[in-house]
Amino acid sequence: FLSRTVNASASLICPLHLDTQQQMIGLKEKRLEKCNQDILDYVEEFRDFSKMVLSRLAGLNNYKAEVKSEVENLLTRIERAQRDIDYFGSVTDSNTCIEVHEDLVKQQLFEEAEEKKKLKLMLNASCDHMLAGIKSLKIVKKTGDKHGSWMKDPGKKHTKIYLLNGSVNNVILEFANIMTFMESNHTLKARRVTLPFPWEGTGHVIYQGFLFYHRYGSLNEIIKFNIQKRNTADQMLLPGAGRIPAYQLSPSTKIDLAIDEQGLWAIHAEPDTGGNIVITKINHITMAVERTWDTSCNSKDAEAAFMACNTLYVVYNFPSGGTSRIQCVYDVLDAVNTYEIPVLHFPKRQGSHSTIHYNPKEKQLFAWGDGSQIIYKLHTKQKTPLL
């Protein structure tokens, strides 16, 4: 009896389950049909939108072509008008143009003459000698490193000697005179002066009781140091200097300071000028730049330079060392015919120089060559002006 009852119940349940499944399948099929229809509608709308965009783009291209044609026509008309204006201007007023041009040339020549007058007043045109040769050398002593500088103060009456050893240091040795400096135990008798900042290179000078030097670690800062009071009196920045060495064969010296009859100068090279040397006149009292000149002397194969009577003399050598020679001269007042100056060779010595400084008081050169302190005596003559 129980088995018949279960079978009867199962026969009632199974048809109900099948009907439910068929309903769900039909519902899903309707949903899929709706999705397909929606997709077809979207595709049709996109096609219509694409046709509209293409149509508008075609219209824009046509408009662009019309605008371009109008602009070209306008430019053609402007060029014709400009040619007409140029023609009428040339045939009606040519004489006036020539007169104006001549007036401009006269004005320019007048301004150049006035500028030369001002320079001569500033630089004391009475300084009229030039270097004709190097007569002799004297090796005073051999002490210190390969690089260094030594000098007297041409702005003072005393005979003190100053020794600055090395391309980076902060101690000056001061000697009472050259005889004391030449003694074998000279360092024991020297007065030691310690600087607040070390120097860089060998291009420092002493003038009227002050040491002027390029501060180590700076691009182009020049320090003015009072030797007697042992303090920094002033400083300045030298525009354009410090990016490359002043001389290719003396790479530690970026700024070479110099003294001549007119005072303080700075010598350096700039990459913007193709490595050519630039000289700057500096007011040693105010530490202000007075004037700058771009010279035609190149720093390639140069080892040193010096100023004498408003004139730059550049010393060249070979990278391995040899006979130093002056073969480029630049006079800031054009008072020297530099094309007629022969190459001037330094006598009786093979090697190189890390410093050559002119002493305007004694009219001789103080040089440092391979650890030797050297004095060169000079032969001078009257300047030959450029005609």
Short mmCIF file of C-alpha atoms in Angstrom, two decimals:
data_model
loop_
_atom_site.label_atom_id
_atom_site.label_comp_id
_atom_site.label_asym_id
_atom_site.label_seq_id
_atom_site.Cartn_x
_atom_site.Cartn_y
_atom_site.Cartn_z
CA PHE A 1 0.00 0.00 0.00
CA LEU A 2 2.79 2.45 0.89
CA SER A 3 4.66 1.86 -2.36
CA ARG A 4 1.54 2.55 -4.42
CA THR A 5 1.00 5.80 -2.53
CA VAL A 6 4.64 7.01 -3.14
CA ASN A 7 4.41 6.20 -6.84
CA ALA A 8 1.21 8.11 -7.15
CA SER A 9 2.72 11.13 -5.42
CA ALA A 10 5.80 11.07 -7.65
CA SER A 11 3.62 10.95 -10.75
CA LEU A 12 1.93 14.15 -9.56
CA ILE A 13 5.22 16.02 -8.68
CA CYS A 14 7.27 15.33 -11.86
CA PRO A 15 4.88 17.06 -14.32
CA LEU A 16 4.85 20.13 -12.07
CA HIS A 17 8.71 20.29 -12.03
CA LEU A 18 8.92 19.98 -15.81
CA ASP A 19 6.44 22.77 -16.34
CA THR A 20 8.52 25.11 -14.11
CA GLN A 21 11.73 24.38 -16.04
CA GLN A 22 10.05 25.04 -19.36
CA GLN A 23 8.75 28.38 -18.10
CA MET A 24 12.24 29.48 -16.98
CA ILE A 25 13.76 28.48 -20.32
CA GLY A 26 11.12 30.43 -22.17
CA LEU A 27 11.79 33.49 -19.99
CA LYS A 28 15.52 33.33 -20.71
CA GLU A 29 14.89 33.00 -24.44
CA LYS A 30 12.73 36.11 -24.38
CA ARG A 31 15.46 38.02 -22.53
CA LEU A 32 18.09 36.92 -25.06
CA GLU A 33 15.82 38.01 -27.90
CA LYS A 34 15.40 41.41 -26.24
CA CYS A 35 19.17 41.77 -25.79
CA ASN A 36 19.76 40.90 -29.44
CA GLN A 37 17.18 43.43 -30.49
CA ASP A 38 18.75 46.11 -28.27
CA ILE A 39 22.17 45.42 -29.76
CA LEU A 40 20.76 45.68 -33.28
CA ASP A 41 19.13 48.99 -32.35
CA TYR A 42 22.44 50.30 -30.90
CA VAL A 43 24.34 49.25 -34.03
CA GLU A 44 21.81 51.05 -36.22
CA GLU A 45 22.05 54.20 -34.08
CA PHE A 46 25.88 54.09 -34.25
CA ARG A 47 25.73 53.78 -38.03
CA ASP A 48 23.49 56.82 -38.24
CA PHE A 49 25.82 58.76 -35.88
CA SER A 50 28.88 57.79 -37.95
CA LYS A 51 27.20 58.98 -41.14
CA MET A 52 26.38 62.30 -39.48
CA VAL A 53 29.99 62.78 -38.22
CA LEU A 54 31.47 61.94 -41.62
CA SER A 55 29.10 64.35 -43.26
CA ARG A 56 30.10 67.16 -40.92
CA LEU A 57 33.81 66.41 -41.36
CA ALA A 58 33.40 66.64 -45.10
CA GLY A 59 31.78 70.03 -44.62
CA LEU A 60 34.66 71.18 -42.42
CA ASN A 61 37.22 70.12 -45.02
CA ASN A 62 35.39 72.11 -47.65
CA TYR A 63 35.31 75.14 -45.33
CA LYS A 64 39.01 74.73 -44.55
CA ALA A 65 39.85 74.67 -48.26
CA GLU A 66 37.81 77.83 -48.82
CA VAL A 67 39.54 79.66 -45.92
CA LYS A 68 42.99 78.56 -47.14
CA SER A 69 42.22 79.84 -50.63
CA GLU A 70 41.08 83.21 -49.27
CA VAL A 71 44.21 83.57 -47.09
CA GLU A 72 46.49 82.77 -50.04
CA ASN A 73 44.72 85.38 -52.16
CA LEU A 74 45.12 87.94 -49.37
CA LEU A 75 48.85 87.20 -49.02
CA THR A 76 49.32 87.61 -52.76
CA ARG A 77 47.66 91.02 -52.65
CA ILE A 78 49.79 92.09 -49.66
CA GLU A 79 53.01 91.09 -51.45
CA ARG A 80 52.00 93.09 -54.51
CA ALA A 81 51.23 96.11 -52.36
CA GLN A 82 54.59 95.80 -50.54
CA ARG A 83 56.47 95.68 -53.86
CA ASP A 84 54.70 98.81 -54.99
CA ILE A 85 55.54 100.60 -51.74
CA ASP A 86 59.22 99.58 -51.98
CA TYR A 87 59.39 100.75 -55.59
CA PHE A 88 57.89 104.19 -54.91
CA GLY A 89 60.13 104.62 -51.84
CA SER A 90 63.29 103.79 -53.79
CA VAL A 91 62.59 106.18 -56.67
CA THR A 92 61.45 109.16 -54.58
CA ASP A 93 63.84 109.33 -51.63
CA SER A 94 67.15 107.62 -52.45
CA ASN A 95 69.26 110.72 -51.82
CA THR A 96 67.82 111.17 -48.31
CA CYS A 97 68.67 107.57 -47.44
CA ILE A 98 72.30 108.12 -48.45
CA GLU A 99 72.53 111.26 -46.33
CA VAL A 100 71.03 109.51 -43.31
CA HIS A 101 73.49 106.61 -43.73
CA GLU A 102 76.45 109.01 -43.84
CA ASP A 103 75.19 110.79 -40.74
CA LEU A 104 74.96 107.48 -38.90
CA VAL A 105 78.53 106.59 -39.86
CA LYS A 106 79.79 110.00 -38.70
CA GLN A 107 77.93 109.62 -35.41
CA GLN A 108 79.36 106.14 -34.88
CA LEU A 109 82.92 107.32 -35.59
CA PHE A 110 82.44 110.25 -33.21
CA GLU A 111 81.18 107.95 -30.44
CA GLU A 112 84.12 105.56 -30.94
CA ALA A 113 86.58 108.47 -30.74
CA GLU A 114 84.95 109.72 -27.54
CA GLU A 115 85.06 106.23 -26.06
CA LYS A 116 88.79 105.97 -26.82
CA LYS A 117 89.37 109.34 -25.14
CA LYS A 118 87.60 108.12 -22.01
CA LEU A 119 89.64 104.91 -22.01
CA LYS A 120 92.89 106.82 -22.38
CA LEU A 121 91.97 109.03 -19.45
CA MET A 122 91.03 106.01 -17.36
CA LEU A 123 94.11 103.99 -18.32
CA ASN A 124 96.68 106.78 -18.38
CA ALA A 125 97.75 107.09 -22.01
CA SER A 126 101.24 108.22 -20.94
CA CYS A 127 102.10 104.51 -20.59
CA ASP A 128 103.67 104.07 -24.02
CA HIS A 129 106.21 101.23 -23.83
CA MET A 130 105.86 97.69 -25.13
CA LEU A 131 107.79 94.47 -24.80
CA ALA A 132 110.55 93.99 -27.38
CA GLY A 133 112.26 90.94 -25.92
CA ILE A 134 113.27 88.97 -22.82
CA LYS A 135 116.91 89.72 -22.04
CA SER A 136 117.83 87.23 -19.34
CA LEU A 137 116.61 85.01 -16.55
CA LYS A 138 117.74 84.41 -13.00
CA ILE A 139 116.66 81.37 -11.01
CA VAL A 140 116.42 82.87 -7.53
CA LYS A 141 115.51 79.70 -5.65
CA LYS A 142 113.96 76.26 -6.03
CA THR A 143 111.44 75.54 -3.30
CA GLY A 144 107.90 74.32 -2.94
CA ASP A 145 105.58 72.39 -5.23
CA LYS A 146 105.50 72.31 -9.02
CA HIS A 147 102.74 74.95 -8.98
CA GLY A 148 102.77 78.19 -7.04
CA SER A 149 103.46 81.92 -7.24
CA TRP A 150 105.81 84.44 -5.68
CA MET A 151 105.87 88.22 -5.90
CA LYS A 152 106.63 91.64 -4.52
CA ASP A 153 104.05 94.35 -3.87
CA PRO A 154 104.60 96.96 -6.63
CA GLY A 155 102.31 99.39 -4.79
CA LYS A 156 104.53 99.56 -1.69
CA LYS A 157 108.04 100.88 -1.05
CA HIS A 158 109.16 97.90 1.02
CA THR A 159 111.16 94.99 -0.42
CA LYS A 160 109.13 92.13 1.08
CA ILE A 161 108.80 88.86 -0.80
CA TYR A 162 105.61 86.79 -0.68
CA LEU A 163 105.49 83.04 -1.39
CA LEU A 164 102.19 81.23 -2.11
CA ASN A 165 102.94 77.54 -2.53
CA GLY A 166 100.59 75.15 -4.33
CA SER A 167 97.40 75.58 -6.34
CA VAL A 168 95.20 75.16 -3.23
CA ASN A 169 96.41 76.56 0.10
CA ASN A 170 95.59 79.15 2.75
CA VAL A 171 99.02 80.16 4.12
CA ILE A 172 101.20 83.01 2.80
CA LEU A 173 104.89 83.16 3.67
CA GLU A 174 106.20 86.73 3.99
CA PHE A 175 109.97 87.42 3.88
CA ALA A 176 111.69 90.67 4.84
CA ASN A 177 113.60 90.84 1.53
CA ILE A 178 114.90 88.69 -1.28
CA MET A 179 118.14 87.85 0.57
CA THR A 180 116.18 86.36 3.45
CA PHE A 181 114.10 84.40 0.96
CA MET A 182 117.23 82.97 -0.69
CA GLU A 183 118.66 81.59 2.58
CA SER A 184 118.63 77.82 3.04
CA ASN A 185 116.47 77.96 6.19
CA HIS A 186 114.22 80.64 4.73
CA THR A 187 110.94 79.14 6.00
CA LEU A 188 112.08 79.58 9.63
CA LYS A 189 112.41 83.33 9.11
CA ALA A 190 109.13 83.78 7.29
CA ARG A 191 106.04 85.41 8.73
CA ARG A 192 103.08 83.10 8.25
CA VAL A 193 99.76 84.68 7.31
CA THR A 194 96.71 82.39 7.39
CA LEU A 195 93.81 83.24 5.12
CA PRO A 196 90.14 82.78 6.11
CA PHE A 197 89.49 80.97 2.80
CA PRO A 198 91.97 78.98 0.67
CA TRP A 199 92.93 80.12 -2.81
CA GLU A 200 92.41 78.26 -6.08
CA GLY A 201 94.98 78.16 -8.87
CA THR A 202 98.07 80.37 -9.00
CA GLY A 203 96.64 83.61 -10.37
CA HIS A 204 96.80 85.77 -7.23
CA VAL A 205 98.48 89.16 -6.85
CA ILE A 206 99.48 91.51 -4.03
CA TYR A 207 98.92 95.22 -4.53
CA GLN A 208 99.07 98.12 -2.05
CA GLY A 209 99.02 95.84 0.96
CA PHE A 210 96.14 93.61 -0.22
CA LEU A 211 96.12 90.07 -1.56
CA PHE A 212 93.62 89.52 -4.38
CA TYR A 213 92.81 85.87 -5.09
CA HIS A 214 90.22 83.46 -6.49
CA ARG A 215 88.43 81.77 -3.59
CA TYR A 216 88.68 77.97 -3.67
CA GLY A 217 85.37 76.19 -4.26
CA SER A 218 83.66 79.22 -5.80
CA LEU A 219 82.93 79.74 -9.46
CA ASN A 220 84.26 83.29 -9.78
CA GLU A 221 84.52 84.96 -6.36
CA ILE A 222 87.56 87.21 -5.89
CA ILE A 223 88.65 87.99 -2.32
CA LYS A 224 90.44 91.19 -1.27
CA PHE A 225 92.47 90.39 1.88
CA ASN A 226 94.30 92.94 4.06
CA ILE A 227 97.68 91.31 4.79
CA GLN A 228 98.63 93.63 7.67
CA LYS A 229 95.27 93.49 9.47
CA ARG A 230 94.69 89.86 8.49
CA ASN A 231 91.05 90.26 7.55
CA THR A 232 88.84 90.19 4.45
CA ALA A 233 88.37 93.75 3.20
CA ASP A 234 86.00 93.05 0.28
CA GLN A 235 84.94 90.53 -2.34
CA MET A 236 83.33 90.48 -5.79
CA LEU A 237 82.01 88.13 -8.46
CA LEU A 238 83.61 88.25 -11.90
CA PRO A 239 80.84 87.71 -14.50
CA GLY A 240 81.47 84.98 -17.08
CA ALA A 241 84.64 83.64 -15.42
CA GLY A 242 85.39 80.32 -13.77
CA ARG A 243 83.77 77.86 -16.16
CA ILE A 244 86.95 76.81 -17.98
CA PRO A 245 90.67 77.30 -17.23
CA ALA A 246 92.24 80.59 -18.25
CA TYR A 247 95.00 78.59 -19.95
CA GLN A 248 94.73 75.06 -21.30
CA LEU A 249 98.18 74.05 -19.96
CA SER A 250 97.43 75.42 -16.45
CA PRO A 251 94.07 73.77 -15.68
CA SER A 252 94.04 74.71 -11.97
CA THR A 253 93.90 78.45 -12.74
CA LYS A 254 90.41 79.61 -13.74
CA ILE A 255 91.02 83.31 -12.98
CA ASP A 256 94.47 84.88 -13.37
CA LEU A 257 94.79 88.30 -11.72
CA ALA A 258 97.42 90.74 -12.94
CA ILE A 259 98.95 94.11 -12.03
CA ASP A 260 100.42 96.66 -14.42
CA GLU A 261 100.95 100.44 -14.46
CA GLN A 262 97.16 100.93 -14.48
CA GLY A 263 96.31 98.66 -11.54
CA LEU A 264 94.30 95.46 -11.22
CA TRP A 265 93.20 93.21 -14.11
CA ALA A 266 91.55 89.80 -14.39
CA ILE A 267 92.33 87.32 -17.17
CA HIS A 268 90.08 84.36 -17.93
CA ALA A 269 88.65 82.34 -20.83
CA GLU A 270 85.04 81.71 -21.75
CA PRO A 271 83.48 78.82 -23.68
CA ASP A 272 81.08 81.33 -25.30
CA THR A 273 84.05 82.95 -27.08
CA GLY A 274 85.45 79.65 -28.35
CA GLY A 275 88.05 79.55 -25.59
CA ASN A 276 89.40 82.99 -26.37
CA ILE A 277 90.84 85.00 -23.50
CA VAL A 278 88.82 87.81 -21.91
CA ILE A 279 90.43 90.62 -19.89
CA THR A 280 88.64 92.79 -17.35
CA LYS A 281 89.81 96.02 -15.71
CA ILE A 282 88.87 96.07 -12.01
CA ASN A 283 88.93 99.03 -9.65
CA HIS A 284 91.09 97.67 -6.85
CA ILE A 285 89.56 100.08 -4.31
CA THR A 286 85.84 99.54 -4.97
CA MET A 287 86.18 96.02 -6.47
CA ALA A 288 83.94 97.07 -9.35
CA VAL A 289 84.30 96.07 -13.01
CA GLU A 290 85.35 99.06 -15.12
CA ARG A 291 85.54 97.52 -18.60
CA THR A 292 85.84 94.13 -20.33
CA TRP A 293 87.53 93.22 -23.63
CA ASP A 294 87.14 90.05 -25.73
CA THR A 295 90.56 89.34 -27.20
CA SER A 296 91.63 87.34 -30.24
CA CYS A 297 94.12 85.31 -28.16
CA ASN A 298 93.08 81.69 -27.63
CA SER A 299 93.67 79.71 -24.45
CA LYS A 300 94.62 76.52 -26.34
CA ASP A 301 98.26 75.59 -25.62
CA ALA A 302 98.59 78.70 -23.42
CA GLU A 303 100.30 78.30 -20.04
CA ALA A 304 100.26 81.86 -18.65
CA ALA A 305 99.79 85.54 -19.48
CA PHE A 306 100.51 88.96 -18.02
CA MET A 307 99.49 92.60 -18.46
CA ALA A 308 102.02 95.37 -19.07
CA CYS A 309 101.15 98.95 -20.00
CA ASN A 310 97.53 98.16 -21.04
CA THR A 311 98.70 95.24 -23.17
CA LEU A 312 98.05 91.52 -22.75
CA TYR A 313 100.93 89.13 -23.52
CA VAL A 314 99.95 85.44 -23.77
CA VAL A 315 102.61 82.77 -23.22
CA TYR A 316 102.32 79.46 -25.10
CA ASN A 317 104.14 76.14 -24.77
CA PHE A 318 103.89 72.46 -25.66
CA PRO A 319 101.84 70.07 -23.48
CA SER A 320 105.00 68.11 -22.61
CA GLY A 321 106.99 71.29 -21.89
CA GLY A 322 109.53 73.13 -24.00
CA THR A 323 110.58 76.68 -24.80
CA SER A 324 107.90 79.12 -23.69
CA ARG A 325 107.05 81.86 -26.18
CA ILE A 326 104.85 84.94 -26.47
CA GLN A 327 102.91 84.74 -29.71
CA CYS A 328 99.68 86.64 -29.07
CA VAL A 329 99.49 90.30 -27.98
CA TYR A 330 96.39 92.42 -27.43
CA ASP A 331 96.45 96.15 -26.64
CA VAL A 332 93.19 97.52 -25.20
CA LEU A 333 93.79 100.99 -26.69
CA ASP A 334 94.86 99.77 -30.15
CA ALA A 335 98.13 101.58 -29.52
CA VAL A 336 100.24 98.65 -30.76
CA ASN A 337 100.49 97.17 -34.23
CA THR A 338 100.25 93.58 -33.03
CA TYR A 339 100.73 92.18 -36.53
CA GLU A 340 104.33 93.41 -36.62
CA ILE A 341 105.32 91.91 -33.24
CA PRO A 342 107.53 88.81 -33.70
CA VAL A 343 107.25 85.69 -31.55
CA LEU A 344 109.23 86.32 -28.35
CA HIS A 345 110.98 83.28 -26.85
CA PHE A 346 111.96 82.88 -23.19
CA PRO A 347 115.73 82.29 -22.91
CA LYS A 348 117.85 79.30 -21.85
CA ARG A 349 115.20 77.18 -20.27
CA GLN A 350 113.17 74.08 -21.14
CA GLY A 351 110.08 73.38 -19.06
CA SER A 352 106.81 75.07 -18.22
CA HIS A 353 105.41 77.93 -16.12
CA SER A 354 102.47 77.87 -13.74
CA THR A 355 102.67 81.64 -13.14
CA ILE A 356 104.17 84.68 -14.89
CA HIS A 357 103.42 88.07 -13.32
CA TYR A 358 104.67 91.49 -14.36
CA ASN A 359 105.99 93.90 -11.73
CA PRO A 360 105.41 97.45 -13.06
CA LYS A 361 107.69 98.98 -10.46
CA GLU A 362 110.76 96.93 -11.39
CA LYS A 363 109.75 96.33 -15.04
CA GLN A 364 110.48 92.59 -14.82
CA LEU A 365 108.63 89.27 -14.64
CA PHE A 366 108.27 87.09 -11.55
CA ALA A 367 107.68 83.49 -12.70
CA TRP A 368 107.19 80.06 -11.12
CA GLY A 369 108.46 77.24 -13.31
CA ASP A 370 108.49 73.60 -12.20
CA GLY A 371 109.12 74.55 -8.57
CA SER A 372 111.72 77.23 -9.36
CA GLN A 373 111.27 80.93 -8.59
CA ILE A 374 112.53 82.89 -11.60
CA ILE A 375 113.03 86.56 -12.54
CA TYR A 376 113.02 87.58 -16.22
CA LYS A 377 114.48 90.95 -17.19
CA LEU A 378 112.78 92.67 -20.12
CA HIS A 379 113.76 94.75 -23.11
CA THR A 380 111.13 97.39 -23.97
CA LYS A 381 110.61 99.97 -26.72
CA GLN A 382 108.22 102.70 -27.74
CA LYS A 383 104.83 101.44 -28.83
CA THR A 384 104.28 101.29 -32.59
CA PRO A 385 100.75 102.55 -33.25
CA LEU A 386 98.41 100.81 -35.66
CA LEU A 387 98.05 103.05 -38.72
#
